[in-house]
Structure formats: C-alpha cells, structure tokens
mmCIF file of C-alpha atoms in Angstrom:
data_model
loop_
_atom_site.group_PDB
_atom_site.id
_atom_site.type_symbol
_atom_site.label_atom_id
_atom_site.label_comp_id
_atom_site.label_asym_id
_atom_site.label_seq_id
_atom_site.Cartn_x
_atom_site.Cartn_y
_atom_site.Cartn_z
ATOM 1 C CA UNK A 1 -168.607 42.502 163.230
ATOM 2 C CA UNK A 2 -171.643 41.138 161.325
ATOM 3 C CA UNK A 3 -175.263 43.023 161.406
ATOM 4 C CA UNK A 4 -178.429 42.800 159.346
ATOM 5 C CA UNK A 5 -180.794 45.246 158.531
ATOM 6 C CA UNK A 6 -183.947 44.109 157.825
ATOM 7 C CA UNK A 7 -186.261 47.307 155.833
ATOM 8 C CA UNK A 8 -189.390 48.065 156.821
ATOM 9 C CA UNK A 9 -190.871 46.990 160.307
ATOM 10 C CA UNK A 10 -194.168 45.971 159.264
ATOM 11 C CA UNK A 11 -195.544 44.706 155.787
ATOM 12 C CA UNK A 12 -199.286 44.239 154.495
ATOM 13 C CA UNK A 13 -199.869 42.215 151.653
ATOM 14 C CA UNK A 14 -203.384 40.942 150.251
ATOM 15 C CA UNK A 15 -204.139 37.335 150.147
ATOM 16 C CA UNK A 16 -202.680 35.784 146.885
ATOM 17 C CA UNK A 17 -200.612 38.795 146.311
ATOM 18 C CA UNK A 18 -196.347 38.618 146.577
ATOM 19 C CA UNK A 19 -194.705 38.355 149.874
ATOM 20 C CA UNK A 20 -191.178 40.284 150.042
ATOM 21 C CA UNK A 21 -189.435 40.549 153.097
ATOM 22 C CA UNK A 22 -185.947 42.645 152.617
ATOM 23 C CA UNK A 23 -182.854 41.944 154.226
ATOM 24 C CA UNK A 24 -179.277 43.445 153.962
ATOM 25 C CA UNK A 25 -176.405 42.027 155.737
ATOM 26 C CA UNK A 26 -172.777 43.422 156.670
ATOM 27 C CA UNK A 27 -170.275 40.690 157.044
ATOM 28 C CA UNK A 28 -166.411 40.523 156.990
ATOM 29 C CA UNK A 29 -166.478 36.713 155.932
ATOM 30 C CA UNK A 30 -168.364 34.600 153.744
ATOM 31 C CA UNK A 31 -171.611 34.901 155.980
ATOM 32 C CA UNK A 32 -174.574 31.847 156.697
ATOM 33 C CA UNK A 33 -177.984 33.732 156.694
ATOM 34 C CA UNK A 34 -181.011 32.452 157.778
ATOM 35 C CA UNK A 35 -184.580 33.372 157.860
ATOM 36 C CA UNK A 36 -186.874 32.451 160.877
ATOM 37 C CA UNK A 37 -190.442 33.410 161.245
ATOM 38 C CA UNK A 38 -192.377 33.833 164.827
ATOM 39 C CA UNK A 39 -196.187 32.836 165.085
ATOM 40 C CA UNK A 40 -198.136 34.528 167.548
ATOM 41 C CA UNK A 41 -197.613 33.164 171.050
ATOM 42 C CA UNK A 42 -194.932 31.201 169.952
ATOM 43 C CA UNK A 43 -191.133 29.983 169.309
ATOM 44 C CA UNK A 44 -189.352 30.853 166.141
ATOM 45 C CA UNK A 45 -188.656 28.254 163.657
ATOM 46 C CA UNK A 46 -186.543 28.096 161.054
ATOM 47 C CA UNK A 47 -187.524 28.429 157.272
ATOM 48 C CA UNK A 48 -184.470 28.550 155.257
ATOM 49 C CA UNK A 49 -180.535 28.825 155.498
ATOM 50 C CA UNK A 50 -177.902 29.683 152.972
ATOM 51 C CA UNK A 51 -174.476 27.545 153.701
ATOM 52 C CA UNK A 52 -172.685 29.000 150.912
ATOM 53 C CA UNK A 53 -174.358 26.173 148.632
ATOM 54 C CA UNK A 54 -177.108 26.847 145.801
ATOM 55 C CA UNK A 55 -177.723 30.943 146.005
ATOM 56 C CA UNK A 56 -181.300 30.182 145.582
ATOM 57 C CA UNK A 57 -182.320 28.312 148.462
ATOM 58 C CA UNK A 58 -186.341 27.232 149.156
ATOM 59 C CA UNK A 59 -187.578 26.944 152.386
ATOM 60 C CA UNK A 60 -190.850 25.744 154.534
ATOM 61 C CA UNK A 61 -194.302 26.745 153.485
ATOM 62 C CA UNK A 62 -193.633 27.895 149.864
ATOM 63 C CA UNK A 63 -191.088 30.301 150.693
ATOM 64 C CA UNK A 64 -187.311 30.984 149.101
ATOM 65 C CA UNK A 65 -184.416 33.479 149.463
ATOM 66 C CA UNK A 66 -181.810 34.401 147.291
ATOM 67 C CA UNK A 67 -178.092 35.106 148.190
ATOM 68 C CA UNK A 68 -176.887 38.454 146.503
ATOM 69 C CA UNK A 69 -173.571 38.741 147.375
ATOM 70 C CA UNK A 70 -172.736 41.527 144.949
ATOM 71 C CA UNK A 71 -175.421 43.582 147.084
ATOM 72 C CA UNK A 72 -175.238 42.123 150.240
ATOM 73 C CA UNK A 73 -178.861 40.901 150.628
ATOM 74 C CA UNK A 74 -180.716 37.782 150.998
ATOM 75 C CA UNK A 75 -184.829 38.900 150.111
ATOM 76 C CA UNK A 76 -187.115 36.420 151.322
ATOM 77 C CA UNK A 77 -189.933 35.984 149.020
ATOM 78 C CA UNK A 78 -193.338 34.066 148.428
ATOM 79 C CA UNK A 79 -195.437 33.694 145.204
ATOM 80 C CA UNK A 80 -198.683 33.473 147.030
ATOM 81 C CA UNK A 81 -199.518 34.479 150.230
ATOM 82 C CA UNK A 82 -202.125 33.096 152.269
ATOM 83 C CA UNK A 83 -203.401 34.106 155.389
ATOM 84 C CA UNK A 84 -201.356 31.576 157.957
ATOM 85 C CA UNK A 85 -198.508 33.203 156.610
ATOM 86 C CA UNK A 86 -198.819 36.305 159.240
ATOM 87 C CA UNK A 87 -196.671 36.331 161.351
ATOM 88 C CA UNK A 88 -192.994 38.066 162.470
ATOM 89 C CA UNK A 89 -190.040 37.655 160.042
ATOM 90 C CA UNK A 90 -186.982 37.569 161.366
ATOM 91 C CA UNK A 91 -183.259 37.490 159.047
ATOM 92 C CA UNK A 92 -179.781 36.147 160.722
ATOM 93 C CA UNK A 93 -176.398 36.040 159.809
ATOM 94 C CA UNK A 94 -173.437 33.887 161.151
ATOM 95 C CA UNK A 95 -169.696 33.685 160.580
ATOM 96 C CA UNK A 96 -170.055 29.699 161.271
ATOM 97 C CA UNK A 97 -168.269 29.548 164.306
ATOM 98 C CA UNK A 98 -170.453 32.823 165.859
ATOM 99 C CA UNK A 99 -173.947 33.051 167.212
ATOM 100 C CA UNK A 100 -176.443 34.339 165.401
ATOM 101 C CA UNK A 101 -176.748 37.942 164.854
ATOM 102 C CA UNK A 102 -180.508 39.032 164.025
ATOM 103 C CA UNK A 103 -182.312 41.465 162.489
ATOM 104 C CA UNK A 104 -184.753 43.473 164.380
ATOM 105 C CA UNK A 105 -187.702 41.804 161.999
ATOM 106 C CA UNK A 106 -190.428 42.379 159.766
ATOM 107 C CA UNK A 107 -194.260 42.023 160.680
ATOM 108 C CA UNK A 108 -196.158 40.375 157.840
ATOM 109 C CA UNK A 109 -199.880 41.149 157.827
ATOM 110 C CA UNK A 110 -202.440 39.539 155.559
ATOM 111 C CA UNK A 111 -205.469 41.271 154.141
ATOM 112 C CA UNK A 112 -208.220 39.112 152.843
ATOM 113 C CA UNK B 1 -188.770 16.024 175.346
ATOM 114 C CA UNK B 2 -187.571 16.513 172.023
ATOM 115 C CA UNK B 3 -187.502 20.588 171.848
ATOM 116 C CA UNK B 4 -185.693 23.052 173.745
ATOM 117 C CA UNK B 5 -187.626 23.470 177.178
ATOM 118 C CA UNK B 6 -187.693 26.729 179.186
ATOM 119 C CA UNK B 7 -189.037 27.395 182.137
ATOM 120 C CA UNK B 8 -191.170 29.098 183.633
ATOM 121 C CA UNK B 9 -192.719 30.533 180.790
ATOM 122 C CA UNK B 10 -194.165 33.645 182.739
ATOM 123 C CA UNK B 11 -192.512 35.393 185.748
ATOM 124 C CA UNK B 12 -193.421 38.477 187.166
ATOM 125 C CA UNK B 13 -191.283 39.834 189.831
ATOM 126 C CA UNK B 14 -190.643 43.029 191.950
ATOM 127 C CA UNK B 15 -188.055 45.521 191.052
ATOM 128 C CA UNK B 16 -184.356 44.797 192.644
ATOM 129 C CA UNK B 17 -185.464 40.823 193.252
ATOM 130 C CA UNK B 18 -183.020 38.188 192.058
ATOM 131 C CA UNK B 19 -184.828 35.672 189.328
ATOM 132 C CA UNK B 20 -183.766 32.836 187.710
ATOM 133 C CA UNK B 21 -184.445 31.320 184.291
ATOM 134 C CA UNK B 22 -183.769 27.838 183.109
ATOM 135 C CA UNK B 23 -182.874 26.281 179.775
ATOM 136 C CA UNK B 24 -183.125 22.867 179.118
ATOM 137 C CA UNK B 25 -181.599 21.803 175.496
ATOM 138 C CA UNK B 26 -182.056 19.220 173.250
ATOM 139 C CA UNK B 27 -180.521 16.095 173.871
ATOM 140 C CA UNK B 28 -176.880 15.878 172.498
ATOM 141 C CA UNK B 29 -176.558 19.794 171.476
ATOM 142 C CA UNK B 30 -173.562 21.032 172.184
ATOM 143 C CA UNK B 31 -173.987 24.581 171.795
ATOM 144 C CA UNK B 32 -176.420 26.252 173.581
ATOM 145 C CA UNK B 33 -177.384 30.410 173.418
ATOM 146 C CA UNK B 34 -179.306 32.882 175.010
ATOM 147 C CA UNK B 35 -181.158 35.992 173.740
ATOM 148 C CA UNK B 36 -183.325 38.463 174.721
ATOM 149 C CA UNK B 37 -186.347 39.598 172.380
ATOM 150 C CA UNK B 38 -188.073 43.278 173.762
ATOM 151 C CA UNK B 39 -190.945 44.953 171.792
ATOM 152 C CA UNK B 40 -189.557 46.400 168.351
ATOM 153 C CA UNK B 41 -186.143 45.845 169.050
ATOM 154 C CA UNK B 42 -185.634 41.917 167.399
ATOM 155 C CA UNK B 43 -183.428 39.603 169.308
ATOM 156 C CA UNK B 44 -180.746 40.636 171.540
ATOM 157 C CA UNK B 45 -177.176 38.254 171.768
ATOM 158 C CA UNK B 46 -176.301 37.296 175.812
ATOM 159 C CA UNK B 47 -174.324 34.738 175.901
ATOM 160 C CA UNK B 48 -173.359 31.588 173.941
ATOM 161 C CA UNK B 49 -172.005 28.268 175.181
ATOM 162 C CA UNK B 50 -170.269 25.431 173.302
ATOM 163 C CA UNK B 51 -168.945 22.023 174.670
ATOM 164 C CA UNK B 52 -166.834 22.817 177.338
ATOM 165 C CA UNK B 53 -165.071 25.909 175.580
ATOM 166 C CA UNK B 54 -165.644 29.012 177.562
ATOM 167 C CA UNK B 55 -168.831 30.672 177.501
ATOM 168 C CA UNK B 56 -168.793 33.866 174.807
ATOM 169 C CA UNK B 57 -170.403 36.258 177.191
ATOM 170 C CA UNK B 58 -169.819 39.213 174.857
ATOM 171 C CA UNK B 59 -173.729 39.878 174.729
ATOM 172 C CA UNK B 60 -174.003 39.937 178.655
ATOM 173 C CA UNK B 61 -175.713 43.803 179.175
ATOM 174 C CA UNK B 62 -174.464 44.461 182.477
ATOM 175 C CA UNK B 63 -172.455 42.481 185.332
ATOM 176 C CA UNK B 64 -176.223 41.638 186.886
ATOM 177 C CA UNK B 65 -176.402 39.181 184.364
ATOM 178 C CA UNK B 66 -174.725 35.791 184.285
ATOM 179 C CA UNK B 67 -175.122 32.721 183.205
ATOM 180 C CA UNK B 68 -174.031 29.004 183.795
ATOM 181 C CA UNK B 69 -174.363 25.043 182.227
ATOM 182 C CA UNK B 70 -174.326 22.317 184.259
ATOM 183 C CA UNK B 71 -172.773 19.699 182.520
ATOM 184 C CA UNK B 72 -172.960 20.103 179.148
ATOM 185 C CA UNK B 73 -176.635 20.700 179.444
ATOM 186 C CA UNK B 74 -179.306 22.440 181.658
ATOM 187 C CA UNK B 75 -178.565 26.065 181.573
ATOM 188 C CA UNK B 76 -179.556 29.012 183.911
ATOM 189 C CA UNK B 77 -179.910 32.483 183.513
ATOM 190 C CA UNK B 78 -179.678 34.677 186.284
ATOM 191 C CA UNK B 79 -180.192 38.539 186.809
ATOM 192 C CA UNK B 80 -179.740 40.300 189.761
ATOM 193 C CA UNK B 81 -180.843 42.931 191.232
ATOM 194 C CA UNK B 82 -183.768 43.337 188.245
ATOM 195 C CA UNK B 83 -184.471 46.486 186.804
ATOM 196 C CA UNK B 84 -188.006 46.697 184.917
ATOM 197 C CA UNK B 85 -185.781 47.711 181.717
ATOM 198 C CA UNK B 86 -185.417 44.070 182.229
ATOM 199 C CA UNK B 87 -188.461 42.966 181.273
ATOM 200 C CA UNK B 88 -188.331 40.666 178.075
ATOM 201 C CA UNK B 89 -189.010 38.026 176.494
ATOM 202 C CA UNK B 90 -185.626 35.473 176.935
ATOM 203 C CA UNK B 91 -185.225 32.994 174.767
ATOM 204 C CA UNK B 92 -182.909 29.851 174.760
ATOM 205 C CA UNK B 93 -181.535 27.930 171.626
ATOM 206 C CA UNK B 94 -179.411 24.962 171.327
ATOM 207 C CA UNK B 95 -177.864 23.327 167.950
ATOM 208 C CA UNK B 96 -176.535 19.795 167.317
ATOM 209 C CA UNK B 97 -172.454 21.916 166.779
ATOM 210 C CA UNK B 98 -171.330 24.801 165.027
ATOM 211 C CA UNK B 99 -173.852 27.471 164.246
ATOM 212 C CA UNK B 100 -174.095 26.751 160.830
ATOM 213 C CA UNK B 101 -176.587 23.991 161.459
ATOM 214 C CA UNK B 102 -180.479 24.922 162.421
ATOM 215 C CA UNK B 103 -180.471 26.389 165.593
ATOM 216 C CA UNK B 104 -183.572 25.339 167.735
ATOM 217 C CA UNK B 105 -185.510 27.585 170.262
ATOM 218 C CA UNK B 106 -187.687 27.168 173.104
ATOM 219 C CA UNK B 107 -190.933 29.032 174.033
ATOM 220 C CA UNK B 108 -188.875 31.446 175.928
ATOM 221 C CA UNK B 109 -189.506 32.915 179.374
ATOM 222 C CA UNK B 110 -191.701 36.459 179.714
ATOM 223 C CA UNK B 111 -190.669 38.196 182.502
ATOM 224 C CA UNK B 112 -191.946 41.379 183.814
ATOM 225 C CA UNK B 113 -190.503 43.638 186.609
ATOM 226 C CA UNK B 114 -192.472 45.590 188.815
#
C-alpha cells in the first residue's frame, strides 16, 4: 500500500520569503509523486511530477521538488514567494498502474 | 470542451434521497477516477476506471455508492440513500492512459445533505 504524509496543515510565509511544503511518502515500488496545488474556488492542477527521471524536477510558477529516495520525501520548494501563490498544496504518489493516492495537503498563506 | 466537465457543480439534497453526479472526461482518456475531497481530510480514492478493464472500486465507502461509464466515457456517480456524512466535495479526473501521465480534474460537484 502507498500513503503520503504531508507535515504541517497550514503554512505562512512572507512575501519574497522561501516556500517549503514537506512531503513523505511510503511506497513498496519505485513510486511517481506529484504535486498539485488548489486555488480558491477551483480545480487542482498539476505543478510537477517525478517519473523516475531527473531527481530534481521544476514545475509551473517557479516551483521544484526533489526526489529523496534515501528518505522517502519529495519537498516542494519556491525561492520567492509571491502572493498568487496561496493557495492548497496537495502531494501524490502512484505505483504507475494505481490511482493516485494523496496527501491530506498543506495550506500556503502569504503575508505581505 | 477541452477539460474534464462535472456536473452540477452544487447540489443540495435531503437526507436518505438518491442523487446523482456526472463526469464527463476529456476526449480520448481512457482512464477516468473519482474522489472525494471533505474539509481537512485531502482527497479521498472511490473508484477508478480504465478502458474496458473492470472498474477498481476498492475506494467505494459503503455499498450506497456505485458508479458506472457509459462507453468508454461519460461517467456517473451515484449514492443512495445519502447520509449528510456525505456531504463533499466529489471530484472527477481523467488521464490520456496509465496514471503516470498528468491526471486532469474537473471543478467537482459540492453536495450537501440535509
């Protein structure tokens, strides 16, 4: 069985400062991860995937994640962060062949 | 259109009535999964469909929910009976195959019980 674990439900950063979002995965098999993020009042979208490629992988809107496997995580992280960037975080992990198992996400707030 | 469509996006219905959700995928997707998303609690697995293998219905919370695709495409969700620990956002995804590519989701469907 796969799971995620995703630390720390809510996260406020001020404008300009780092973004990371923290996310730990359990997985019997080489795993896929993903990171989606949720605007207000709307669908998610994706922003990056790892396919067992490049270990650093850069996403949509400045964003990147690195694959850890030696301790099981996959951080998402910004340099800058601006104040469109609020908004709910969500991590995933995937066998392949499996649906999507999510995390129960991380709320990013922005202070100006 | 060229997203996932779901529909309606708001239903609000009276405890123990039967309600029915609908997913319509992008064109060509063969795979095609449903979740639920409650307050604090991230996104709930139901049930995932792909080609004409049958459905994984592993996520399915209790035998009041089901689920069916017409031909490869349009899928509905159905829950009997509701229960207002029913009430959720549910939200429909489709990708292209396998998993491993970008899965797409709709706007989802709020529904509140009564």
């Amino acid at each position: 069985a796969q799971s995620v674990t995703q630390l720390g439900s809510h996260v406020s950063v001020s404008e300009g400062a780092l973004v990371l979002l923290r996310c730990n995965y359990s997985s019997s098999v080489p795993p896929y991860l993903f990171w989606y993020v949720q605007y207000p009042n709307q669908g998610l979208q994706l922003l990056l995937k790892y396919t067992s490629a490049a270990t650093l992988v850069k996403g949509i809107n400045g964003f990147e994640a690195e694959f850890k496997k030696s301790e099981t995580s996959f951080h998402l992280t910004k340099p800058s962060a601006h104040m469109s960037d609020a908004a709910e975080y969500f991590c995933a992990v995937s066998s392949g062949n499996t649906p999507l198992v999510f995390g129960k996400g991380t709320r990013l707030s922005v202070i100006a | 259109g060229a997203g996932v469509s779901q529909s309606p996006s708001n239903k609000v219905t009276e405890k123990g009535k039967d309600v029915e959700l609908r997913c319509d995928p992008i064109s060509g997707h063969t795979a095609l999964y449903w979740y639920r998303q409650s307050l604090g609690q991230g996104l709930e697995f139901l049930i995932y469909f792909q080609g004409n293998s049958a459905p994984d219905k592993s996520g399915l919370p209790s035998d009041r929910f089901s689920a069916e695709r017409t031909g490869g495409s349009v899928s509905t969700l159905t829950i009997q009976r509701t229960q207002q620990e029913d009430s959720a956002v549910y939200l429909c995804a489709s990708s292209r195959d396998r998993v491993v590519t970008e899965a797409f989701f709709g706007q989802g469907t709020r529904l509140t019980v009564v």
